PDB file of N, CA, C and O in Angstrom:
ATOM      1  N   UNK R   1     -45.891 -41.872   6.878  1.00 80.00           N
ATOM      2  CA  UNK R   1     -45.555 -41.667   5.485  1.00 80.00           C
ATOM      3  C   UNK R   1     -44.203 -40.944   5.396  1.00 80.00           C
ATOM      4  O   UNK R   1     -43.969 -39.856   5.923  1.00 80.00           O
ATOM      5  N   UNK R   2     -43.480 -41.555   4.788  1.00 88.00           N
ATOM      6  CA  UNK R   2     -41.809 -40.869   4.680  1.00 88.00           C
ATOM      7  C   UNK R   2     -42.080 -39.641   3.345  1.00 88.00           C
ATOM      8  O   UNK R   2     -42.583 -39.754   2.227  1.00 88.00           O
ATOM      9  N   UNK R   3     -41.410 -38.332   4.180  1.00 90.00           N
ATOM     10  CA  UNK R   3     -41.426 -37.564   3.200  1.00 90.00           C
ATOM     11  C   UNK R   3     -40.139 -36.755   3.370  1.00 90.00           C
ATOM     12  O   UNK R   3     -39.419 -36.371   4.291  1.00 90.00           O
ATOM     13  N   UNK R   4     -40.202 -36.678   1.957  1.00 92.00           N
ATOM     14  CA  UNK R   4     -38.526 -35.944   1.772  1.00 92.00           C
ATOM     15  C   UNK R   4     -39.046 -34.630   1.627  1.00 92.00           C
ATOM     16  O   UNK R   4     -40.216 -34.624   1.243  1.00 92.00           O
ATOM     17  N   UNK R   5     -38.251 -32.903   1.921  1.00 93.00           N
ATOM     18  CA  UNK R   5     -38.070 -31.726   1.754  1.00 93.00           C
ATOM     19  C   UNK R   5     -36.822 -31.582   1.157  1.00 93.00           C
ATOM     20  O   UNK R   5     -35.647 -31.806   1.449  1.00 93.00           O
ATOM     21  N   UNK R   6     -37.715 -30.961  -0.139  1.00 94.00           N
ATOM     22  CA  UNK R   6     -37.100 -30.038  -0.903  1.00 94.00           C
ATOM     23  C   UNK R   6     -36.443 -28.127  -1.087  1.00 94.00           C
ATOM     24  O   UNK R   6     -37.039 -27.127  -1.485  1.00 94.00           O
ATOM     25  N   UNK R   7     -35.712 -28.224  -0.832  1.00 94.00           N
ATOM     26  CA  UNK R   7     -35.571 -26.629  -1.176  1.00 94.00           C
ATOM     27  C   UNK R   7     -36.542 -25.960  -2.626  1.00 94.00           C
ATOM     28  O   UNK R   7     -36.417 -26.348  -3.788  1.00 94.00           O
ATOM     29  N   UNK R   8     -37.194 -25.214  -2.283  1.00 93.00           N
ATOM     30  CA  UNK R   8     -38.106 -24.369  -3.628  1.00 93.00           C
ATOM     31  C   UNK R   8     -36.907 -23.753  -4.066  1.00 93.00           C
ATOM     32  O   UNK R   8     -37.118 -23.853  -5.275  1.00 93.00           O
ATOM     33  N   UNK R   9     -36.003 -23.291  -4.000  1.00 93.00           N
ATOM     34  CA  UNK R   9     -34.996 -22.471  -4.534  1.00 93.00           C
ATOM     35  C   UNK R   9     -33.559 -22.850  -5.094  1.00 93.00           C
ATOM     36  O   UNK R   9     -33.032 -22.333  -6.079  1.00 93.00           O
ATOM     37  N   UNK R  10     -33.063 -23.764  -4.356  1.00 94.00           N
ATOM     38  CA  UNK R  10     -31.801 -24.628  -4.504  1.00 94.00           C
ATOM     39  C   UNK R  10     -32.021 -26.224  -4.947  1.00 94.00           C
ATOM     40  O   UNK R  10     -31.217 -27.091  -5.290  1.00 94.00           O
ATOM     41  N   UNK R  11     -32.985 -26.222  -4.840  1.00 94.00           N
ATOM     42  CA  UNK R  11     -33.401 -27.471  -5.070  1.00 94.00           C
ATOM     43  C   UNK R  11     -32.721 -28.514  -4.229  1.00 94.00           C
ATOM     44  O   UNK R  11     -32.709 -29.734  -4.394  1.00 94.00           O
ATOM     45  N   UNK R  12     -32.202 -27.840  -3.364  1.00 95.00           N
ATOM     46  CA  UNK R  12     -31.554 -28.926  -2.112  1.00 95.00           C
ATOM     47  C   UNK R  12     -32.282 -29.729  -1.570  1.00 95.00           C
ATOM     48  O   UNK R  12     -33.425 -29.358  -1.302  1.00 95.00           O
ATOM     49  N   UNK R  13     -31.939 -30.832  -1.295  1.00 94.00           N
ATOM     50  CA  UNK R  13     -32.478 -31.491   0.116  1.00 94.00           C
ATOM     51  C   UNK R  13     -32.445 -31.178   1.736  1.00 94.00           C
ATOM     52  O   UNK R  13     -31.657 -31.402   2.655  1.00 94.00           O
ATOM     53  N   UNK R  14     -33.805 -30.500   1.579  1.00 90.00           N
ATOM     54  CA  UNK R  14     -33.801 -30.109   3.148  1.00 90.00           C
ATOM     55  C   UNK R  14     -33.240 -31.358   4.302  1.00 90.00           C
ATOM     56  O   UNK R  14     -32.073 -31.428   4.688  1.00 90.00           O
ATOM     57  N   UNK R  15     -34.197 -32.165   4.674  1.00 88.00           N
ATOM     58  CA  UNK R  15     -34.418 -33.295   5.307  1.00 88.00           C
ATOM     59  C   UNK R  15     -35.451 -34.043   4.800  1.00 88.00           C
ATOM     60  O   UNK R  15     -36.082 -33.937   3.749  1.00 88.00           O
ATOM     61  N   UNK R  16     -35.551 -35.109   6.058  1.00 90.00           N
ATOM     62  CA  UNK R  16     -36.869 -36.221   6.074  1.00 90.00           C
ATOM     63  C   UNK R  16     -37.160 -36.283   7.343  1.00 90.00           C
ATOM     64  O   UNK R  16     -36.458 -36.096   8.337  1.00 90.00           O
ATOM     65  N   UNK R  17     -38.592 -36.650   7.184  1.00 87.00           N
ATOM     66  CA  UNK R  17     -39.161 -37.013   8.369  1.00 87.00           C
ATOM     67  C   UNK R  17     -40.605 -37.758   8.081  1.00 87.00           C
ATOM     68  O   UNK R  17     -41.127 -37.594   6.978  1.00 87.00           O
ATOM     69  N   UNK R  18     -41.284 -38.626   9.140  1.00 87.00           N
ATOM     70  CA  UNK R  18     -42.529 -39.175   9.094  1.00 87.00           C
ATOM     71  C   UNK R  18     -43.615 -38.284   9.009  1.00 87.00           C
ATOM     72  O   UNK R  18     -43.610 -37.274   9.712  1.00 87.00           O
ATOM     73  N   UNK R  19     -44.459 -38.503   8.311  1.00 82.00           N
ATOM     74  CA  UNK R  19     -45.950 -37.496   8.313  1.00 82.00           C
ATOM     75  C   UNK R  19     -47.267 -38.471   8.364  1.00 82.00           C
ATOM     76  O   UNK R  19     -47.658 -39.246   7.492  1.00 82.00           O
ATOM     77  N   UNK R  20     -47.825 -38.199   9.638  1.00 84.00           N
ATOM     78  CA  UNK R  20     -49.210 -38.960  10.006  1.00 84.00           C
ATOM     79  C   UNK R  20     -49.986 -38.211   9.405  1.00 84.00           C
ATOM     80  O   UNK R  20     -51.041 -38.717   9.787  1.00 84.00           O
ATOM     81  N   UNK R  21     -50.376 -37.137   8.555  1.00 83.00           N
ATOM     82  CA  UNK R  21     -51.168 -36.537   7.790  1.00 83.00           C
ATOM     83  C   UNK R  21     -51.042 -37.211   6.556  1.00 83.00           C
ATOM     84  O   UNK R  21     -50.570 -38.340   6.424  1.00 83.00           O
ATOM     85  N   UNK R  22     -51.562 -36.347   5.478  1.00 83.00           N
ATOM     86  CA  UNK R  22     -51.529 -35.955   4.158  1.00 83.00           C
ATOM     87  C   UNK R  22     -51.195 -34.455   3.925  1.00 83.00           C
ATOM     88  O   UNK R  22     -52.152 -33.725   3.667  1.00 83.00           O
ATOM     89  N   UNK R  23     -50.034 -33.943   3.980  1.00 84.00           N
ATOM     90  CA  UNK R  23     -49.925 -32.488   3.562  1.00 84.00           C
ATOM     91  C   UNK R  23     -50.570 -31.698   2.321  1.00 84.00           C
ATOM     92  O   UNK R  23     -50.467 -32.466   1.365  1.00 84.00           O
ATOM     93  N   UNK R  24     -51.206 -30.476   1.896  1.00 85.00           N
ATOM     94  CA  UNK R  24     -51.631 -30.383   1.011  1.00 85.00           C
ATOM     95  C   UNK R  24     -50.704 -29.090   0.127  1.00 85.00           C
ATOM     96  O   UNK R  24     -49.853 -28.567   0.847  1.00 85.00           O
ATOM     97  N   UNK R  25     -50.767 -28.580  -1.194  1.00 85.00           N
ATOM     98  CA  UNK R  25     -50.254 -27.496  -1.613  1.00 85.00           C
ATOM     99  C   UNK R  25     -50.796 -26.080  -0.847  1.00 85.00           C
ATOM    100  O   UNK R  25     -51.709 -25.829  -0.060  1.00 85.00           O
ATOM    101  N   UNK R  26     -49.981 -25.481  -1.357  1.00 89.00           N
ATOM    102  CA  UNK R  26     -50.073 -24.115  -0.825  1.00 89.00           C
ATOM    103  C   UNK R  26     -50.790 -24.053   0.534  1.00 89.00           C
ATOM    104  O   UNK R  26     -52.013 -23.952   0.634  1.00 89.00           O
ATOM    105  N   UNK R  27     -49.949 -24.119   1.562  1.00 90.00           N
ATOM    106  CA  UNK R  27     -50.562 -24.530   2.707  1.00 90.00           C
ATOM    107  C   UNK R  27     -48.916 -24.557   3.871  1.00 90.00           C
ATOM    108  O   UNK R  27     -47.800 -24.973   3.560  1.00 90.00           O
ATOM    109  N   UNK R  28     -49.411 -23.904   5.302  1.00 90.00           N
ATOM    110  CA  UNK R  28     -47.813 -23.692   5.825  1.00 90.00           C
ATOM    111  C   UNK R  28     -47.976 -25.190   6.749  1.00 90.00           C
ATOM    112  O   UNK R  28     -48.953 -25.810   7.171  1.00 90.00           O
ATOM    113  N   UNK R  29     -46.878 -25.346   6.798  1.00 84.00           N
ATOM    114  CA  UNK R  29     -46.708 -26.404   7.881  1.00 84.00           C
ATOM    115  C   UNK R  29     -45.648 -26.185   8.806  1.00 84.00           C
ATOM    116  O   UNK R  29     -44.745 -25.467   8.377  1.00 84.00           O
ATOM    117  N   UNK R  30     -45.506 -26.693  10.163  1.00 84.00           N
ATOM    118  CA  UNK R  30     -43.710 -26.268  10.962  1.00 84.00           C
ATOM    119  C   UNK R  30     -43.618 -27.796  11.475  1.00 84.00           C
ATOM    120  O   UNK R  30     -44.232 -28.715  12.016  1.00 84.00           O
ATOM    121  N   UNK R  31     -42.193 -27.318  10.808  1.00 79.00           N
ATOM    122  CA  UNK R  31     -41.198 -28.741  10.982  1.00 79.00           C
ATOM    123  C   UNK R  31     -40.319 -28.516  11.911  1.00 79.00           C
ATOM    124  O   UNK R  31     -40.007 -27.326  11.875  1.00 79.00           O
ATOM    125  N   UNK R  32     -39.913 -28.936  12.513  1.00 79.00           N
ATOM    126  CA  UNK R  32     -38.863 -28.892  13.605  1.00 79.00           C
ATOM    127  C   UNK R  32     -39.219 -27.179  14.026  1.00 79.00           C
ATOM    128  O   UNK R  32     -38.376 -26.518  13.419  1.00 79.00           O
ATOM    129  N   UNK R  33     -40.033 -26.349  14.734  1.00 87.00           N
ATOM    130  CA  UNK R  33     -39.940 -25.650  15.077  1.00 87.00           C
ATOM    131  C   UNK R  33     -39.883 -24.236  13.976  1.00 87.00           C
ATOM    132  O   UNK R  33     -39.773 -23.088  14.405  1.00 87.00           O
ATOM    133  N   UNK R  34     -39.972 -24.550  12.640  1.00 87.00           N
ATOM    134  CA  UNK R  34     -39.567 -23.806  11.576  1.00 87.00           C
ATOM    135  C   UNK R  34     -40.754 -23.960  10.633  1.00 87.00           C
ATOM    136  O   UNK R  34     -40.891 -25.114  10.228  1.00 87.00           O
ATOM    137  N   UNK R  35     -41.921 -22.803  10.046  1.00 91.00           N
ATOM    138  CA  UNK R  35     -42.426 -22.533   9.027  1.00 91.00           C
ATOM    139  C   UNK R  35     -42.499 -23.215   7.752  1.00 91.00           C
ATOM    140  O   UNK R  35     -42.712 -22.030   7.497  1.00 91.00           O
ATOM    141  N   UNK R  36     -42.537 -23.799   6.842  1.00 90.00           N
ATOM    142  CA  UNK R  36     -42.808 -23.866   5.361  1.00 90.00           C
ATOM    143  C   UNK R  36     -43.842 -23.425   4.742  1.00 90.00           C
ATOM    144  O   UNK R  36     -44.942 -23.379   5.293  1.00 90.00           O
ATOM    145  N   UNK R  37     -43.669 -23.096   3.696  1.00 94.00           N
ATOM    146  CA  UNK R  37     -44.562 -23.090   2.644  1.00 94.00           C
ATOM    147  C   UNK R  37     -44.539 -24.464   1.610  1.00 94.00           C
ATOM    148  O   UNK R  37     -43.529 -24.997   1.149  1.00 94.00           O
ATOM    149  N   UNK R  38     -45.888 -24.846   1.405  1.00 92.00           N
ATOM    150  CA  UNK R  38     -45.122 -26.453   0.232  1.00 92.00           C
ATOM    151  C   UNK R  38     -45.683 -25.492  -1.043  1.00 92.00           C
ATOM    152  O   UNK R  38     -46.814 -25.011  -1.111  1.00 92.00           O
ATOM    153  N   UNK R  39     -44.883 -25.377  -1.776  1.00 93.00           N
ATOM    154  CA  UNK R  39     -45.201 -24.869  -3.334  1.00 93.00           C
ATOM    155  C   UNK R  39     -45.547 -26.012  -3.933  1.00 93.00           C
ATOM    156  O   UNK R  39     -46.253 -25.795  -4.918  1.00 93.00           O
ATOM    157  N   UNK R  40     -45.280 -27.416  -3.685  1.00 93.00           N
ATOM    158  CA  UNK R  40     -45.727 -28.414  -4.658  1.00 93.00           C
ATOM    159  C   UNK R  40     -45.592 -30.081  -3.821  1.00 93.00           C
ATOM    160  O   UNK R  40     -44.711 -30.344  -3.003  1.00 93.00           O
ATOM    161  N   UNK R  41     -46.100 -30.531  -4.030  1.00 92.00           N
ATOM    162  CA  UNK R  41     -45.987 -32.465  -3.928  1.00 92.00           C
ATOM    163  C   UNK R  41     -46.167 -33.508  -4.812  1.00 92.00           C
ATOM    164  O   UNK R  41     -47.181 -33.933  -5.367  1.00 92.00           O
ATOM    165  N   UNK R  42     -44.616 -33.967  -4.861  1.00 91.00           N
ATOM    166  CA  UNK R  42     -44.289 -34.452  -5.587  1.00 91.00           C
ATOM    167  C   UNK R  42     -44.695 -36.193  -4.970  1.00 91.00           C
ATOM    168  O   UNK R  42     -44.207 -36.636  -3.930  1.00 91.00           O
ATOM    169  N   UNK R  43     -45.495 -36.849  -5.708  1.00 85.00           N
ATOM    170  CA  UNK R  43     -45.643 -38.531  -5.184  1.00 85.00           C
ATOM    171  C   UNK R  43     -44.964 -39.166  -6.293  1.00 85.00           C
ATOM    172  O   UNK R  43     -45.196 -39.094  -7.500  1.00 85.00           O
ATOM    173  N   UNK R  44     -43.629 -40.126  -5.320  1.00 81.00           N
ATOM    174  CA  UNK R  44     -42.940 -41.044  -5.929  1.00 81.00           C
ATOM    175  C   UNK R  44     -43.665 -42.254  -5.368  1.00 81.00           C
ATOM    176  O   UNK R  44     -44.730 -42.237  -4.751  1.00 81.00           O
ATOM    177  N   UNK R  45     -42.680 -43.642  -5.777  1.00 81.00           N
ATOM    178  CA  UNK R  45     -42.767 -44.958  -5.798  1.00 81.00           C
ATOM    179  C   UNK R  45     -42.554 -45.032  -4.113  1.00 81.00           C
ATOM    180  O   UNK R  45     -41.869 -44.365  -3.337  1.00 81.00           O
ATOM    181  N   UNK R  46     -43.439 -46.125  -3.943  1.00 84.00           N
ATOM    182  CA  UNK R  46     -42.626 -46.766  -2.294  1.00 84.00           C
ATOM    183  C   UNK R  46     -43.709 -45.899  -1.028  1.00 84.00           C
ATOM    184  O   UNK R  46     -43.552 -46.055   0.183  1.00 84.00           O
ATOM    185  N   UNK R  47     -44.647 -45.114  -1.571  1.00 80.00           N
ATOM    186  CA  UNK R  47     -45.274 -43.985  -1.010  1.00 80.00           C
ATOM    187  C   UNK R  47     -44.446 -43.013   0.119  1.00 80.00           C
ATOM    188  O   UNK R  47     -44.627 -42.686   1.292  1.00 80.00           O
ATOM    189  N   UNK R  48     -43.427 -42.748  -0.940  1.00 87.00           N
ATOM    190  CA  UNK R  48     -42.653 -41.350  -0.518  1.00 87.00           C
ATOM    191  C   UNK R  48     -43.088 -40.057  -1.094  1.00 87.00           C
ATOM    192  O   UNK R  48     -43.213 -39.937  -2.313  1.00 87.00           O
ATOM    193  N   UNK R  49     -43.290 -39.224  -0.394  1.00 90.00           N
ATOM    194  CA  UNK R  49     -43.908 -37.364  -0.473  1.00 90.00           C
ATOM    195  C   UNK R  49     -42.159 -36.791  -0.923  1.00 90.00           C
ATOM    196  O   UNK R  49     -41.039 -37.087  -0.507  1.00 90.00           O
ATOM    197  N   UNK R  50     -42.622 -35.966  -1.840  1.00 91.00           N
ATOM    198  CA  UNK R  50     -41.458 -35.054  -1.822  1.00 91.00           C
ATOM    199  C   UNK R  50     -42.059 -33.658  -1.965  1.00 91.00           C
ATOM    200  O   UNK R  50     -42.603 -33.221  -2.979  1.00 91.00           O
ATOM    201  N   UNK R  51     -41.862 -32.936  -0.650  1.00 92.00           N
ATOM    202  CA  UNK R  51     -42.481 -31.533  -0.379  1.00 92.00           C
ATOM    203  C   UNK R  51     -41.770 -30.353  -1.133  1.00 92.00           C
ATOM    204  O   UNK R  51     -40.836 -30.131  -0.362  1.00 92.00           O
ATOM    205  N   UNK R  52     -41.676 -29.708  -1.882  1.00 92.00           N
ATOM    206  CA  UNK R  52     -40.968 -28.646  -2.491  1.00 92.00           C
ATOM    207  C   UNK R  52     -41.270 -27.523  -1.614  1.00 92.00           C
ATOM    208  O   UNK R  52     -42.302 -27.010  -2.047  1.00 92.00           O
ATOM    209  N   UNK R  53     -40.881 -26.940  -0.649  1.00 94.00           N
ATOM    210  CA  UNK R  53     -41.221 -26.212   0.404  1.00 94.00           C
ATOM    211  C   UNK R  53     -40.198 -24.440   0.082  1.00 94.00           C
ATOM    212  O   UNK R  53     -39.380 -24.016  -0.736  1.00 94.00           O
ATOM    213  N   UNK R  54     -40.868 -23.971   1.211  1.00 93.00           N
ATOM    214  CA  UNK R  54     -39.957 -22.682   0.815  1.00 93.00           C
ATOM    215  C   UNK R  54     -39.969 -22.094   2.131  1.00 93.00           C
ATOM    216  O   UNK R  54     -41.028 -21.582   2.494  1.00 93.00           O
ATOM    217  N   UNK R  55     -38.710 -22.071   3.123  1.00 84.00           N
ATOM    218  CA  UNK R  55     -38.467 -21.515   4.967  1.00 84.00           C
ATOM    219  C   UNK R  55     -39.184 -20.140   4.849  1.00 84.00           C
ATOM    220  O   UNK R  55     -38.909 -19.466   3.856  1.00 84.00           O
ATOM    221  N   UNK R  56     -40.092 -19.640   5.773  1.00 80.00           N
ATOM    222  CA  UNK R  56     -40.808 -18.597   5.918  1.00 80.00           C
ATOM    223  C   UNK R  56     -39.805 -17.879   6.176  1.00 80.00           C
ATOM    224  O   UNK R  56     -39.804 -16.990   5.325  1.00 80.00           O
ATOM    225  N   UNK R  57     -38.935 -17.750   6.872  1.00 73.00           N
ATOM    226  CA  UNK R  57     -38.062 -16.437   6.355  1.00 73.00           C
ATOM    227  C   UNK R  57     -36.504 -16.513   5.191  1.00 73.00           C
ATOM    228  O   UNK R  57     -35.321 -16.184   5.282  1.00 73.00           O
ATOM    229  N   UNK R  58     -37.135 -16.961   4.457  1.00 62.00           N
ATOM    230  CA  UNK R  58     -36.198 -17.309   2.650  1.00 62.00           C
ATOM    231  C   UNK R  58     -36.622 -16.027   2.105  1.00 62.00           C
ATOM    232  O   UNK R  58     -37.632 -15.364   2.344  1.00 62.00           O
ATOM    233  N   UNK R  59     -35.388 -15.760   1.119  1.00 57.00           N
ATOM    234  CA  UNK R  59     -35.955 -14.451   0.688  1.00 57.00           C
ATOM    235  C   UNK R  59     -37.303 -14.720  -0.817  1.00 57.00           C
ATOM    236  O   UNK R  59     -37.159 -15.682  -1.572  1.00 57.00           O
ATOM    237  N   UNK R  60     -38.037 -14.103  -0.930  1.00 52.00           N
ATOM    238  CA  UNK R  60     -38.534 -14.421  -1.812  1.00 52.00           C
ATOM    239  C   UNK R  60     -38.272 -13.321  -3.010  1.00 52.00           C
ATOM    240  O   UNK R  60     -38.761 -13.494  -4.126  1.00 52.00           O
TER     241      UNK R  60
END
């Protein structure tokens, strides 16, 4: 499943990458070696994920 990362804060585009899961909200995941938090999932067209995530060490 292609999913895009979102910045929670900048609203940037983190990256992409494949996900053999289903990710869920509020819930950590590590991507390349690095923490998230998903604050939200966003389902578009084409069954693309868009993770609104937030880097465990971002300031909050």
């Amino acid at each position: 499943m292609k999913t895009i990362l979102i910045d929670y804060q900048s609203n940037e585009r983190i990256g992409e990458l494949q996900l053999k899961t289903q990710p869920r909200d509020r819930e950590w995941v590590e991507i390349n070696n690095k923490l998230y938090y998903i604050h939200r999932i966003v389902h578009t067209e084409n069954d693309v994920l868009k993770l609104i995530v937030m880097a465990e060490d971002s300031p909050s």
